[in-house]
Structures are given as C-alpha cells and as structure tokens.
Coordinates of C-alpha atoms and ligand atoms in Angstrom, one line a residue:
Chain A
M22 CA 0.1 -0.1 -0.1
K23 CA 1.4 3.2 -1.1
L24 CA -0.1 6.7 -0.6
I25 CA -0.1 10.5 0.0
A26 CA -1.9 12.5 2.6
L27 CA -2.3 16.3 2.8
E28 CA -3.5 18.3 6.0
T29 CA -3.9 22.1 5.4
A30 CA -7.1 22.8 7.2
T31 CA -5.0 24.9 10.4
E32 CA -2.0 26.9 10.7
A33 CA 0.0 23.9 9.8
C34 CA 0.6 22.4 6.6
S35 CA 1.6 18.9 6.0
A36 CA 2.3 16.0 3.8
A37 CA 2.8 12.4 4.4
L38 CA 3.8 9.7 2.1
Y39 CA 3.0 6.0 3.5
S40 CA 5.0 3.2 1.8
D41 CA 4.4 -0.4 2.7
G42 CA 4.9 0.4 6.5
E43 CA 7.3 3.4 6.5
T44 CA 5.9 7.0 6.7
L45 CA 7.7 10.3 5.5
E46 CA 6.4 13.6 6.3
R47 CA 7.4 17.4 5.4
Y48 CA 5.7 19.6 8.1
S49 CA 5.5 23.4 8.7
V50 CA 3.6 25.9 10.6
Q51 CA 3.0 28.7 8.3
P52 CA -0.1 30.9 8.4
R53 CA -1.1 31.6 4.8
G54 CA 1.9 29.7 3.7
H55 CA 0.2 26.5 2.6
A56 CA -0.5 27.5 -1.5
D57 CA 3.1 28.0 -0.8
L58 CA 4.4 24.8 0.2
I59 CA 2.2 22.0 -0.3
L60 CA 2.6 20.6 -3.9
G61 CA 6.4 21.3 -3.1
M62 CA 6.6 19.0 -0.2
V63 CA 4.8 16.3 -2.4
D64 CA 7.1 16.8 -4.9
E65 CA 10.1 16.3 -2.0
L66 CA 8.4 13.2 -0.8
L67 CA 7.9 11.3 -4.2
S68 CA 11.6 11.9 -4.8
E69 CA 13.0 10.8 -1.7
A70 CA 10.6 7.3 -1.7
G71 CA 11.7 7.4 -5.3
L72 CA 8.2 6.8 -6.5
R73 CA 6.2 8.5 -9.2
L74 CA 2.3 9.7 -8.4
R75 CA 0.6 7.2 -10.5
E76 CA 2.8 4.4 -8.5
L77 CA 0.5 5.6 -5.8
D78 CA -2.8 3.2 -4.5
A79 CA -4.7 6.7 -3.6
L80 CA -4.9 10.0 -1.8
A81 CA -5.8 10.8 1.3
F82 CA -6.9 13.9 2.7
G83 CA -8.0 16.1 5.8
R84 CA -11.6 17.3 4.9
G85 CA -12.2 19.6 7.7
P86 CA -13.4 21.0 9.6
G87 CA -10.8 24.0 9.5
A88 CA -10.5 27.3 8.2
F89 CA -12.6 27.3 5.3
T90 CA -9.8 28.7 2.8
G91 CA -7.1 26.1 4.4
V92 CA -9.9 22.9 3.9
R93 CA -9.8 24.5 0.3
I94 CA -6.3 23.8 -0.7
A95 CA -6.2 20.3 0.2
V96 CA -9.5 19.8 -1.4
G97 CA -8.3 21.5 -4.8
V98 CA -5.0 19.9 -4.8
I99 CA -6.0 16.2 -4.2
Q100 CA -8.9 16.7 -6.9
G101 CA -6.2 18.0 -9.4
L102 CA -3.6 15.5 -8.5
A103 CA -6.4 12.7 -8.3
F104 CA -7.5 13.8 -11.7
G105 CA -4.5 13.8 -13.4
A106 CA -2.9 10.7 -12.4
D107 CA -6.5 8.8 -11.5
L108 CA -6.2 8.3 -8.4
P109 CA -8.9 7.4 -5.9
V110 CA -9.3 9.6 -2.8
V111 CA -10.3 9.1 0.6
P112 CA -11.6 12.1 2.9
V113 CA -10.5 12.2 6.7
S114 CA -11.9 13.9 9.4
T115 CA -9.3 16.8 10.8
L116 CA -10.4 16.7 13.9
Q117 CA -10.3 12.8 14.1
A118 CA -6.2 13.1 12.6
L119 CA -5.7 15.9 15.5
A120 CA -7.0 13.0 18.2
Q121 CA -4.8 10.6 16.3
G122 CA -2.0 12.7 16.7
A123 CA -2.7 12.8 20.6
F124 CA -2.6 9.0 20.6
R125 CA 0.3 8.4 18.5
E126 CA 2.4 10.7 20.1
Q127 CA 1.1 11.0 23.7
G128 CA -1.1 7.3 24.2
H129 CA -4.2 8.9 24.9
G130 CA -6.8 6.9 24.3
R131 CA -9.8 8.6 24.7
V132 CA -9.7 12.3 23.1
L133 CA -11.5 15.2 22.8
A134 CA -10.9 17.2 19.5
A135 CA -11.4 20.9 19.4
I136 CA -10.1 23.4 16.7
D137 CA -10.6 27.3 17.4
A138 CA -13.4 27.9 14.6
R139 CA -13.5 31.7 15.5
M140 CA -16.6 33.6 15.9
G141 CA -17.3 32.4 19.5
E142 CA -17.2 28.6 18.4
V143 CA -15.0 25.4 18.2
Y144 CA -15.2 22.7 15.8
W145 CA -15.8 19.8 18.1
G146 CA -15.4 15.4 18.4
A147 CA -15.1 12.8 20.8
F148 CA -12.7 9.9 19.7
T149 CA -11.7 6.6 21.5
E150 CA -9.4 3.8 20.6
G151 CA -10.6 1.2 18.7
P152 CA -9.8 -2.7 18.0
S153 CA -7.4 -1.8 15.7
G154 CA -5.1 1.1 17.4
L155 CA -6.6 3.8 15.9
L156 CA -9.1 6.2 17.2
E157 CA -12.4 6.0 16.3
P158 CA -15.7 8.3 16.5
A159 CA -17.4 8.2 19.6
G160 CA -20.1 10.4 18.6
E161 CA -20.9 13.2 15.7
E162 CA -18.7 16.2 15.0
G163 CA -20.2 19.7 15.2
V164 CA -19.6 23.4 15.7
F165 CA -20.5 24.5 18.9
R166 CA -20.2 27.9 21.5
P167 CA -17.5 26.3 24.1
E168 CA -20.0 26.2 26.9
A169 CA -22.6 24.2 24.7
V170 CA -20.0 21.3 23.7
P171 CA -21.4 17.9 24.3
L172 CA -19.1 16.8 26.8
P173 CA -19.2 12.5 27.1
T174 CA -19.6 11.1 30.4
G175 CA -16.8 8.8 32.2
S176 CA -13.1 9.6 32.9
D177 CA -10.0 10.2 31.3
W178 CA -10.6 12.5 28.7
F179 CA -7.6 14.3 27.4
G180 CA -8.0 17.6 25.1
A181 CA -6.4 18.5 22.0
G182 CA -6.4 21.2 19.6
S183 CA -6.4 24.8 19.6
G184 CA -9.7 25.3 20.9
W185 CA -8.4 24.2 24.3
N186 CA -6.1 27.1 24.1
T187 CA -8.7 29.5 23.2
Y188 CA -11.4 28.4 25.9
P189 CA -9.3 26.4 28.3
K190 CA -11.3 27.5 31.5
V191 CA -14.8 26.6 29.9
L192 CA -13.8 23.8 27.9
A193 CA -11.9 21.6 30.9
R194 CA -14.3 22.0 33.2
H195 CA -16.0 18.3 33.6
P196 CA -18.7 18.0 36.0
G197 CA -16.3 17.0 39.2
R198 CA -13.0 17.3 37.8
D199 CA -10.7 19.4 35.2
I200 CA -9.8 18.1 32.0
L201 CA -5.8 17.7 31.0
H202 CA -5.5 19.1 27.7
D203 CA -2.6 19.9 25.0
G204 CA -3.8 23.6 23.5
E205 CA -0.8 23.7 20.9
R206 CA -1.5 20.4 18.9
L207 CA -2.4 20.6 15.6
P208 CA -3.3 18.3 13.0
R209 CA -0.5 16.2 10.7
A210 CA -0.6 14.5 7.5
R211 CA 0.9 11.5 9.0
D212 CA -2.5 10.8 10.9
I213 CA -4.2 11.5 8.2
A214 CA -2.3 8.6 6.4
A215 CA -2.7 6.0 9.1
L216 CA -6.4 6.5 9.1
A217 CA -7.1 6.3 5.3
I218 CA -5.3 3.2 5.2
P219 CA -8.0 0.6 6.4
M220 CA -10.5 2.9 4.6
I221 CA -8.6 2.4 1.3
E222 CA -8.4 -1.1 1.6
R223 CA -12.1 -1.5 2.5
G224 CA -12.3 0.0 -0.7
E225 CA -13.9 3.0 0.3
G226 CA -11.8 5.4 -2.5
L227 CA -13.8 8.1 -4.6
P228 CA -13.0 9.5 -7.7
A229 CA -11.6 13.2 -7.7
E230 CA -14.7 15.4 -8.0
K231 CA -16.0 13.7 -4.4
A232 CA -12.8 15.1 -2.3
L233 CA -15.2 17.4 -0.8
P234 CA -14.6 19.8 2.4
V235 CA -16.6 19.3 5.4
Y236 CA -17.5 22.5 6.6
L237 CA -19.6 21.9 9.7
R238 CA -20.4 25.7 9.9
D239 CA -23.0 25.8 7.0
Q240 CA -24.8 29.0 7.9
V241 CA -21.8 31.5 6.1
V242 CA -24.7 34.0 5.4
R243 CA -28.0 35.7 5.9
K244 CA -30.5 36.0 3.6
P245 CA -32.0 39.4 3.2
A246 CA -35.3 39.8 4.5
Chain B
M18 CA 0.3 23.0 -27.7
R19 CA -2.8 21.7 -26.3
V20 CA -4.0 23.8 -22.9
L21 CA -6.9 23.4 -20.5
G22 CA -8.2 26.4 -19.0
I23 CA -9.7 27.0 -15.6
E24 CA -11.2 30.5 -14.6
T25 CA -13.1 30.5 -11.3
S26 CA -12.2 34.4 -10.2
C27 CA -15.8 35.4 -9.7
D28 CA -19.3 33.7 -10.1
E29 CA -18.9 31.6 -12.7
T30 CA -17.0 28.2 -13.3
G31 CA -15.5 28.0 -17.1
V32 CA -13.1 25.2 -18.4
A33 CA -11.8 25.1 -22.0
L34 CA -9.4 23.4 -24.5
Y35 CA -7.4 25.8 -26.4
D36 CA -5.1 24.1 -29.3
T37 CA -2.8 26.2 -30.9
E38 CA -3.0 24.2 -34.2
Q39 CA -6.8 23.4 -34.1
G40 CA -8.0 26.1 -32.1
L41 CA -11.0 26.1 -29.3
L42 CA -12.0 22.6 -28.9
G43 CA -14.8 23.3 -26.3
H44 CA -15.6 25.2 -23.4
V45 CA -18.0 24.9 -21.0
L46 CA -19.5 27.3 -17.9
H47 CA -21.5 26.7 -15.2
S48 CA -22.9 30.0 -13.7
Q49 CA -23.5 30.9 -9.9
V50 CA -26.1 33.9 -10.9
P51 CA -29.1 32.4 -10.0
M52 CA -27.5 31.1 -6.5
H53 CA -26.3 34.6 -5.7
A54 CA -29.3 36.2 -6.8
E55 CA -31.4 35.3 -3.8
Y56 CA -28.8 37.7 -1.9
G57 CA -28.6 40.4 -4.1
G58 CA -25.1 39.9 -5.0
V59 CA -22.1 38.0 -4.8
V60 CA -21.5 36.1 -1.4
P61 CA -17.6 35.2 -1.7
E62 CA -17.7 32.3 0.5
L63 CA -20.8 30.5 -1.2
A64 CA -18.6 31.2 -5.1
S65 CA -15.5 29.3 -3.0
R66 CA -17.6 26.6 -2.0
D67 CA -19.6 26.3 -5.5
H68 CA -16.4 26.4 -7.8
V69 CA -14.7 23.3 -5.9
R70 CA -17.8 21.4 -6.3
K71 CA -17.7 22.0 -10.0
V72 CA -14.5 22.3 -11.3
V73 CA -13.7 18.6 -12.0
P74 CA -17.0 17.6 -13.4
L75 CA -16.7 20.5 -15.8
A76 CA -13.5 19.2 -16.9
R77 CA -14.5 15.6 -17.1
K78 CA -17.6 16.9 -19.8
L79 CA -14.9 19.0 -21.5
L80 CA -13.1 16.3 -22.6
A81 CA -15.8 13.9 -23.3
D82 CA -17.9 16.5 -25.2
S83 CA -14.5 17.3 -27.5
G84 CA -12.9 13.8 -27.2
V85 CA -9.6 14.9 -25.9
T86 CA -8.0 12.5 -23.2
L87 CA -6.2 14.3 -20.4
D88 CA -2.6 12.8 -21.9
S89 CA -2.7 14.9 -24.9
I90 CA -2.9 18.1 -22.8
D91 CA 0.4 20.1 -23.0
G92 CA -0.5 22.7 -20.5
V93 CA -2.7 24.0 -17.6
A94 CA -3.8 27.6 -17.5
Y95 CA -6.0 28.9 -14.8
T96 CA -7.1 32.6 -13.3
A97 CA -5.1 34.0 -10.4
G98 CA -6.4 37.3 -10.4
P99 CA -8.0 39.8 -10.5
G100 CA -11.1 38.5 -8.3
L101 CA -12.3 37.0 -5.2
V102 CA -9.2 35.3 -3.4
G103 CA -10.9 32.3 -2.2
A104 CA -12.6 31.6 -5.6
L105 CA -9.5 32.3 -7.4
L106 CA -7.4 29.8 -5.1
V107 CA -9.9 26.9 -6.1
G108 CA -8.8 27.2 -9.5
A109 CA -5.3 27.6 -8.8
A110 CA -5.3 24.5 -6.4
V111 CA -7.1 22.1 -8.9
G112 CA -4.8 24.0 -12.1
R113 CA -1.5 23.8 -10.8
S114 CA -1.9 20.4 -9.0
L115 CA -3.2 19.0 -12.4
A116 CA -0.3 20.1 -14.3
F117 CA 2.1 18.4 -11.8
A118 CA 0.0 15.3 -12.1
L119 CA -0.1 15.1 -15.8
G120 CA 4.0 16.3 -15.7
V121 CA 3.0 19.6 -17.7
P122 CA 3.5 23.4 -17.4
A123 CA 0.9 25.5 -15.5
V124 CA 0.8 28.9 -16.3
A125 CA -1.4 31.8 -13.9
V126 CA -3.5 34.2 -16.2
N127 CA -4.4 37.4 -15.5
H128 CA -8.3 37.6 -15.7
M129 CA -8.4 40.9 -17.9
E130 CA -5.7 39.9 -20.1
G131 CA -8.1 37.1 -20.5
H132 CA -11.0 39.3 -21.7
L133 CA -8.8 41.2 -23.6
L134 CA -7.3 38.8 -25.9
A135 CA -10.5 37.3 -26.2
P136 CA -11.8 38.4 -29.5
M137 CA -8.8 36.7 -30.9
L138 CA -10.3 33.3 -30.8
E139 CA -13.0 35.0 -33.3
S140 CA -12.5 33.8 -37.3
D141 CA -11.5 37.6 -38.0
P142 CA -9.4 38.7 -34.9
P143 CA -7.7 42.4 -34.7
E144 CA -4.6 43.2 -35.2
F145 CA -2.1 44.6 -33.1
P146 CA -1.7 47.2 -31.8
F147 CA -5.7 48.5 -30.9
V148 CA -7.4 50.0 -28.0
A149 CA -9.5 47.7 -25.5
L150 CA -12.2 49.0 -23.7
L151 CA -12.6 46.5 -21.0
V152 CA -16.2 47.0 -19.5
S153 CA -17.5 44.4 -16.6
G154 CA -18.7 44.0 -13.5
G155 CA -15.4 44.8 -11.7
H156 CA -13.7 47.0 -14.2
T157 CA -14.0 49.8 -16.7
Q158 CA -10.6 50.5 -18.5
L159 CA -9.3 51.8 -21.6
V160 CA -5.9 50.3 -22.3
Q161 CA -3.5 50.8 -25.7
V162 CA -2.4 47.3 -26.7
E163 CA 0.7 46.9 -28.7
G164 CA 1.1 43.3 -28.4
V165 CA 0.6 40.3 -25.8
G166 CA 1.6 42.1 -22.3
R167 CA 1.8 44.9 -23.7
Y168 CA -0.6 47.2 -22.2
R169 CA -0.7 50.7 -21.3
M170 CA -3.4 51.9 -18.9
L171 CA -5.0 55.0 -20.4
G172 CA -7.9 55.7 -18.5
Q173 CA -10.1 53.7 -15.9
S174 CA -12.9 54.2 -13.4
L175 CA -12.2 56.0 -10.6
D176 CA -15.5 54.5 -8.4
D177 CA -18.1 52.5 -9.6
A178 CA -17.4 50.1 -12.6
A179 CA -19.7 50.4 -15.6
G180 CA -21.3 47.4 -14.9
E181 CA -21.5 47.9 -11.4
A182 CA -23.3 51.0 -12.0
F183 CA -25.9 49.1 -14.2
D184 CA -26.4 46.7 -11.3
K185 CA -27.0 49.3 -8.2
T186 CA -29.0 51.7 -10.6
A187 CA -31.3 48.3 -11.7
K188 CA -31.5 47.9 -7.9
L189 CA -32.4 51.2 -7.4
I190 CA -35.5 51.1 -9.9
G191 CA -36.5 47.3 -8.1
L192 CA -35.1 45.2 -10.7
G193 CA -33.5 41.8 -10.2
Y194 CA -30.1 40.9 -9.9
P195 CA -28.1 40.9 -11.7
G196 CA -29.1 44.3 -13.2
G197 CA -27.4 45.2 -16.6
P198 CA -29.6 42.8 -18.8
A199 CA -32.8 43.5 -16.6
L200 CA -32.0 47.6 -17.1
A201 CA -31.2 47.1 -20.6
R202 CA -34.9 45.4 -21.0
A203 CA -36.7 48.1 -19.0
A204 CA -34.7 50.9 -21.1
E205 CA -36.9 49.4 -24.4
R206 CA -39.8 50.6 -22.4
G207 CA -38.6 53.7 -21.6
D208 CA -39.1 57.2 -23.3
V209 CA -35.2 58.0 -23.4
S210 CA -35.9 61.8 -24.0
R211 CA -37.5 62.2 -21.0
F212 CA -34.9 62.4 -18.1
R213 CA -31.7 63.8 -19.1
F214 CA -28.3 62.4 -17.0
P215 CA -25.0 63.6 -16.9
R216 CA -22.3 62.4 -18.7
P217 CA -19.6 62.3 -16.0
M218 CA -16.0 63.3 -16.7
T219 CA -16.2 64.1 -20.5
D220 CA -16.5 68.2 -20.0
R221 CA -12.6 67.8 -19.1
P222 CA -9.8 66.2 -20.9
G223 CA -8.8 62.8 -19.5
L224 CA -9.8 59.2 -20.2
D225 CA -10.9 58.4 -16.7
F226 CA -14.5 57.5 -15.6
S227 CA -16.5 58.1 -12.6
F228 CA -20.1 56.0 -12.4
S229 CA -21.4 56.8 -9.3
G230 CA -22.8 59.7 -9.7
L231 CA -25.2 58.3 -12.2
K232 CA -26.5 56.1 -9.6
T233 CA -27.4 59.1 -6.9
F234 CA -28.8 60.8 -10.0
A235 CA -31.0 58.0 -10.7
L236 CA -32.1 57.7 -7.1
N237 CA -32.9 61.4 -6.7
T238 CA -34.8 61.4 -10.0
I239 CA -36.8 57.8 -8.8
H240 CA -37.6 60.0 -5.8
Q241 CA -39.1 63.0 -7.2
H242 CA -41.0 60.6 -9.5
R243 CA -42.2 58.1 -6.9
D244 CA -45.7 58.0 -8.2
D245 CA -45.3 57.8 -11.6
P246 CA -45.3 53.9 -12.6
N247 CA -43.3 54.9 -15.6
A248 CA -40.4 56.3 -13.8
G249 CA -38.5 53.6 -13.6
A250 CA -38.4 52.3 -17.3
D251 CA -37.7 56.2 -18.3
V252 CA -35.1 56.4 -15.7
A253 CA -33.6 53.3 -17.3
A254 CA -33.4 54.6 -21.0
A255 CA -32.0 57.7 -20.1
F256 CA -29.3 56.0 -17.5
Q257 CA -28.4 53.5 -20.1
L258 CA -27.7 56.4 -22.8
A259 CA -25.7 58.5 -20.2
V260 CA -23.0 55.3 -19.7
V261 CA -23.2 54.2 -23.3
E262 CA -22.5 58.0 -24.5
T263 CA -19.8 58.3 -21.9
L264 CA -18.0 55.2 -23.2
A265 CA -18.2 56.4 -26.5
I266 CA -17.1 59.6 -25.8
K267 CA -13.9 58.8 -24.1
C268 CA -13.4 55.7 -26.4
R269 CA -13.5 58.4 -29.3
R270 CA -10.6 60.4 -27.4
A271 CA -8.6 57.5 -26.7
L272 CA -8.7 56.3 -30.9
Q273 CA -7.6 60.2 -31.1
Q274 CA -5.1 60.2 -28.7
T275 CA -3.3 57.3 -29.8
G276 CA -3.6 57.1 -33.3
L277 CA -5.5 53.9 -33.7
T278 CA -8.2 52.9 -35.3
R279 CA -8.8 49.2 -34.1
L280 CA -11.2 49.0 -31.0
V281 CA -11.7 46.1 -29.1
V282 CA -14.7 45.8 -26.6
A283 CA -14.9 42.8 -24.4
G284 CA -16.3 42.1 -20.3
G285 CA -20.0 41.4 -19.5
V286 CA -21.1 44.9 -20.2
S287 CA -19.8 45.0 -24.0
A288 CA -23.1 42.4 -24.5
N289 CA -25.4 45.9 -24.3
V290 CA -27.0 46.2 -27.8
H291 CA -27.0 50.1 -27.5
L292 CA -23.6 50.2 -26.5
R293 CA -22.4 48.2 -29.5
E294 CA -24.1 50.0 -32.0
R295 CA -22.7 53.2 -30.6
L296 CA -19.1 52.0 -30.9
E297 CA -19.9 50.6 -34.3
R298 CA -21.0 54.1 -35.5
L299 CA -18.4 55.9 -33.8
A300 CA -15.6 53.5 -35.4
E301 CA -16.9 54.3 -38.6
D302 CA -16.8 57.9 -38.0
Q303 CA -13.0 57.4 -37.2
G304 CA -12.5 55.0 -40.2
G305 CA -11.9 52.0 -38.1
R306 CA -13.7 49.1 -36.6
V307 CA -14.8 47.6 -33.6
Y308 CA -13.9 44.0 -32.2
Y309 CA -15.8 41.9 -29.8
P310 CA -15.8 38.3 -28.6
R311 CA -19.4 36.1 -29.6
P312 CA -21.4 37.0 -26.9
E313 CA -21.0 33.9 -25.0
L314 CA -17.2 34.8 -24.6
C315 CA -17.8 38.6 -23.5
T316 CA -18.9 37.5 -19.8
D317 CA -16.2 35.3 -17.9
N318 CA -15.5 32.0 -19.4
G319 CA -12.3 29.3 -19.5
A320 CA -11.8 29.8 -23.2
M321 CA -10.5 33.4 -22.6
I322 CA -8.1 32.0 -20.0
A323 CA -7.0 28.6 -22.3
Y324 CA -6.0 30.9 -25.1
A325 CA -3.9 33.4 -22.9
G326 CA -2.5 30.5 -21.2
A327 CA -1.6 28.9 -24.4
L328 CA 0.5 32.1 -25.5
R329 CA 2.1 32.3 -22.7
L330 CA 3.0 28.7 -22.0
Q331 CA 4.2 28.7 -25.9
A332 CA 6.8 31.6 -25.1
G333 CA 7.9 29.6 -22.2
Q334 CA 6.7 31.0 -19.2
H335 CA 5.5 28.6 -16.2
E336 CA 4.8 28.3 -12.6
P337 CA 6.8 26.8 -9.9
L338 CA 5.5 24.5 -7.7
S339 CA 3.7 26.8 -5.9
F340 CA 0.6 28.7 -6.6
T341 CA -1.1 32.3 -5.8
A342 CA -3.8 34.3 -5.9
R343 CA -3.6 37.8 -6.2
P344 CA -7.0 39.4 -5.9
R345 CA -5.6 43.0 -7.4
W346 CA -3.3 42.0 -10.4
P347 CA -3.1 45.5 -12.5
M348 CA -2.1 44.1 -16.4
D349 CA 0.7 47.2 -16.7
E350 CA 2.3 44.1 -14.4
L351 CA 2.2 41.8 -17.0
S352 CA 5.8 40.7 -18.8
P353 CA 5.6 41.6 -22.1
L354 CA 6.0 38.3 -24.9
Ligands
ADP3 N1 -27.2 43.8 -21.6 C1 -26.0 44.2 -21.0 N2 -26.3 45.7 -20.5 C2 -25.3 46.3 -19.3 N3 -24.6 45.3 -18.5 C3 -24.5 44.0 -18.8 C4 -25.4 43.2 -19.7 N4 -25.3 42.4 -19.8 C5 -24.2 42.2 -18.8 N5 -24.1 43.3 -18.0 C6 -23.2 43.3 -16.8 O1 -21.7 42.8 -16.9 C7 -21.6 42.5 -15.5 C8 -21.1 41.0 -15.6 O2 -20.1 41.0 -17.0 P1 -18.8 39.9 -16.4 O3 -17.5 40.2 -17.8 O4 -19.3 38.3 -15.9 O5 -18.1 40.8 -14.9 P2 -17.2 40.3 -13.9 O6 -16.4 39.3 -14.4 O7 -16.6 41.9 -13.3 O8 -17.9 40.0 -12.8 C9 -22.4 42.9 -15.0 O9 -22.2 44.0 -14.2 C10 -23.8 42.9 -15.5 O10 -24.9 43.8 -15.1
MG4 MG1 -14.5 39.4 -16.1

C-alpha cells in the first residue's frame, strides 16, 4: 500500500507519504503559506521515496473542519492530483487526525478534539481507541459554543487542539474534575495517512470530484429579508 | 500545443480547451448567478464552495464532449487574479496540481488579459495594435494594446465599474439581480428623452471614468417621481444612454489620442446592444472597426484563459511548484511576450 496524505486545515501545512509500513512527512507551521508549500512537499516526498505519483494506490486528505480556505487548498490540490493521475481519494476528518496525533505521540486513547472555529465557537469531536490501534469517532462532530459542547460521560478524557487554548476554562471544566489538555497540538498528514489506510483497504476510495470539504459551519450568510 | 484553461475568479466556473493548431476545442461554463441572486450580489464564501464542487465535473464533461484525453494536454492555465481570493485559490489549486500530476507546465493567467484577448478567438481577429475597452462588473478600463503583455493603461474608473453602475441602478429601480440585462430590457420600454443624466467627466480632458454619480442621480430622479409607474423605465433608458455616450466619448478620445483605428470591446457590459451600435458608428466615423468576442465569450469563461495561457506557455512562461491568488493584479504589471 502506497499513498500520499495532505492536511492544510489549520496553521499547520503537512504532507505524508506512506509506503508499505514506512511514513515520510513534511510539516511546517506557516499561516498563509500553504499554497506556496504543499506541492513542493509532495514533490520532495515522491523523490525521496523514489516513486512517481501514478505508482501510488490512493490519495488522502484532511476534509476539515478547519479554516475554509485552508481546507479548500488540500481539497483543490487532491482533486487536481487525483484527476490527473487517475487515483482514488479518501477524505479523513481533521478532528480525528488531531485526536490520532495525541494518541500516537502521547498515548491518549480517549480524546476530545477541539479546533478554534472563530466567531465564539469550536469544531468539536470525541474519539476513542478502537481494536485496530486507531482512534474512532465516539459521537458526531459539530460546531458549538464552548459552553455548549456535548461533553461525554466517563473519565480519562484528554483535550487536544487550538479550541483548548482559546477556551481552556470553559472546555476543561468537566463535572467533578478538570480535563488535561494540549492546546498547542495541530493535525498532521501522517495521522491522515494512518486513518486512511483501512478505508482504502475497504475499497472506500472516491473519484477526484468527490474530494470535498466538510465545513460543519454551513450558515455563512444571512438571506436578506 | 493543447492547453486546458480554468476560470474561477468570481461567480462563473469555466473550463476550456484551446489548441494552438486547431483553435478552441470546446468550453463549458457553470454560472452561479441564480445562487447569488437570492442575496442581491455575489457572496464570496458561497462562490468558493460552489467552484470546488464544479471544476472537475466540468473538466470531465469538456473532455468527453470534445473527445480529448487528459494525456494529450500539454499545459494547464488558470486565472490567478484579479478576483475573489478564495474563489481564485480553488482554480489555482486544481489547475496547478493537475499540471503537476500530468507532468506538464502550468501558467497563471490575468483575468483582464483573458477578456482583452478573447476577440482573438474569433475567425476575424483584430491585429495589434488596438485600443481595448474592458467593461465588466468589476472593471472599466481603456487600454492601449501593442501586443500580448504590452499594455498601457489609458484610463479607468475612479469609483464604480460600468457593470456595477448598471447593477446598482437596476436595484434602485427595483429590478432583479444581475441588473445589467434587466435594466437594458426596462430601457426598451422607457422614454429616453424624458430625463437627461450627466455624462460624467466628459467636460474635461482625460480618459478616466466615474459612474457612481449616475447612481445618485438615478436615486434622486426616482424619488422625485415616485408616484409615476413609468419613471423606472424612463430612468433606465436615460441612464443607459448616459453610460453608452460616456463610454463612446472616451473611446473616441482614446482612438484620437493614440492614432489607432481598431477598437476591441470585451467584458460583460459589451453584451449591451446600444453600446455595440454606438461604438460601431463611432468606429465607422473614425475610419476604423470594432471587434467583439461572440456574446458567450464576453462574460467570464474558460476559453479566454486557455487562450491567454497557451500564448504564455508557448513563449516558455510557467509557474514554480506553488500557486498564488492575486485579488488585485494590474495588467500593466504583466510581462510582454
Ligand atoms: N446587456 C447588458 N447591459 C448592461 N450590462 C450588462 C449587460 N449584460 C451584462 N451586463 C453586466 O455585465 C457585468 C458582468 O460581466 P462580467 O464580465 O461577468 O463581470 P465580472 O467578471 O467583473 O463580474 C454585470 O455587471 C452585468 O450587469
Ligand atoms: Mg470578468
């Protein structure tokens, strides 16, 4: 199995190449630099692995939620690559990749991922360790005011993502205790790749034009009266 | 050289194929106008969201319709500006990455250069040099064109673009969006001699425009005659005449000042029948000729981007492994070919 994964929904821009058990990654935190960086990262990864785009089995991307323009950079690039090289695409939740990173690096198996959504809201999702060693959704993702997030019951939750940095007091207060969290954590392409592998194995790859963002915030304009 | 062109700068998604030997092989367009009409104007975020759903399906349709396979494409052109930054980024991301995947060069095209060169796609194209009048929803410009990329700005609007003035005045009269075509239709029913609108900035030398005053004049006129059911149509007729005359006066000056005889007119407002008739007469008087793109290539489209891109790619121009949107990108910053 060989694939390339992209993640550009937050200040972090990253690309990863997974090839038969090995993962190479490029990662850079450069707000507004994504369009400058992302294709160069892809090109470098392919050269380093000695592969051509067409030799891959699939492409994966962080489908959001996150910054609208950022999400559309990964989506646009994936559409162009998949269309041109005739490869299937797999959308992966940016929140899930964020949680997966907390599991991979810090061993947290129950993660509450929160990305600052601006306008006084957070993108929110709960994830728990599944049998395959990957985190799986434990409920639906949504966009909420911080005081209204659906905190799951049970203990040992760990918070990850910029939402925890912006609203530490409101989010961390669980009835009876405070939730430990890492508000600096950003989603990375290597976790997009890890989450994509079983989806590709299950044959869930889509054609290029089905690589589409999941914004969660769909009310972006008010209709005139 | 065969080039795929992608246009996503505002509220139309356009994709086209241009072949330097065979000409325009096909072009497809999806208009978002009905979607934005509900809001009375373009909503940038909705525009971006729609482009990202449409580019690849349109490209597939184009290839199927024209019987062309992706592997016969030698280059990809995309609009990089001027326009809405989020919308531009969609076309740029898809276009630049598609070129990378195909192993062919990509080129970023200036949307206004696309409009300006669109008449070259016709069977009887103008020869250089010429004067170009670009009149759209976002721009009103008079440009002296010596060759591809050799543009001298002669004049431009200091406030509203001509199309914008049409749209805003149509709104004041209570016509739908986009107002240009609706106002032109209403004007047919109106009495053009009842009101007289000013011809802004024609009483002094220079080739700049100012159209925002016409909108205010329209507002006041409508206000004074608010009980008259015919006032709207009469205002439409007088407004249209004022815009057409003002554009014609400046075009004549531009031809006289440059000593040129060929006039190219492009952009959405060039669909206006009265403007066309007036400019034809003007060019005849000056011993010259007017050139237009066919009506479907007057407004935003992929064909003009594929064409402009093909010229630049052929001249060896191409982009690095990155893409940029340039919401403001003056045409006189372009490199000559
Ligand atoms: N028949 C017409 N008369 C006057 N204006 C028109 C006519 N048809 C279209 N327009 C105007 O043309 C503009 C759209 O042109 P277009 O080249 O797509 O502009 P842009 O790319 O700047 O949005 C709108 O302002 C519209 O009202
Ligand atoms: Mg235009």
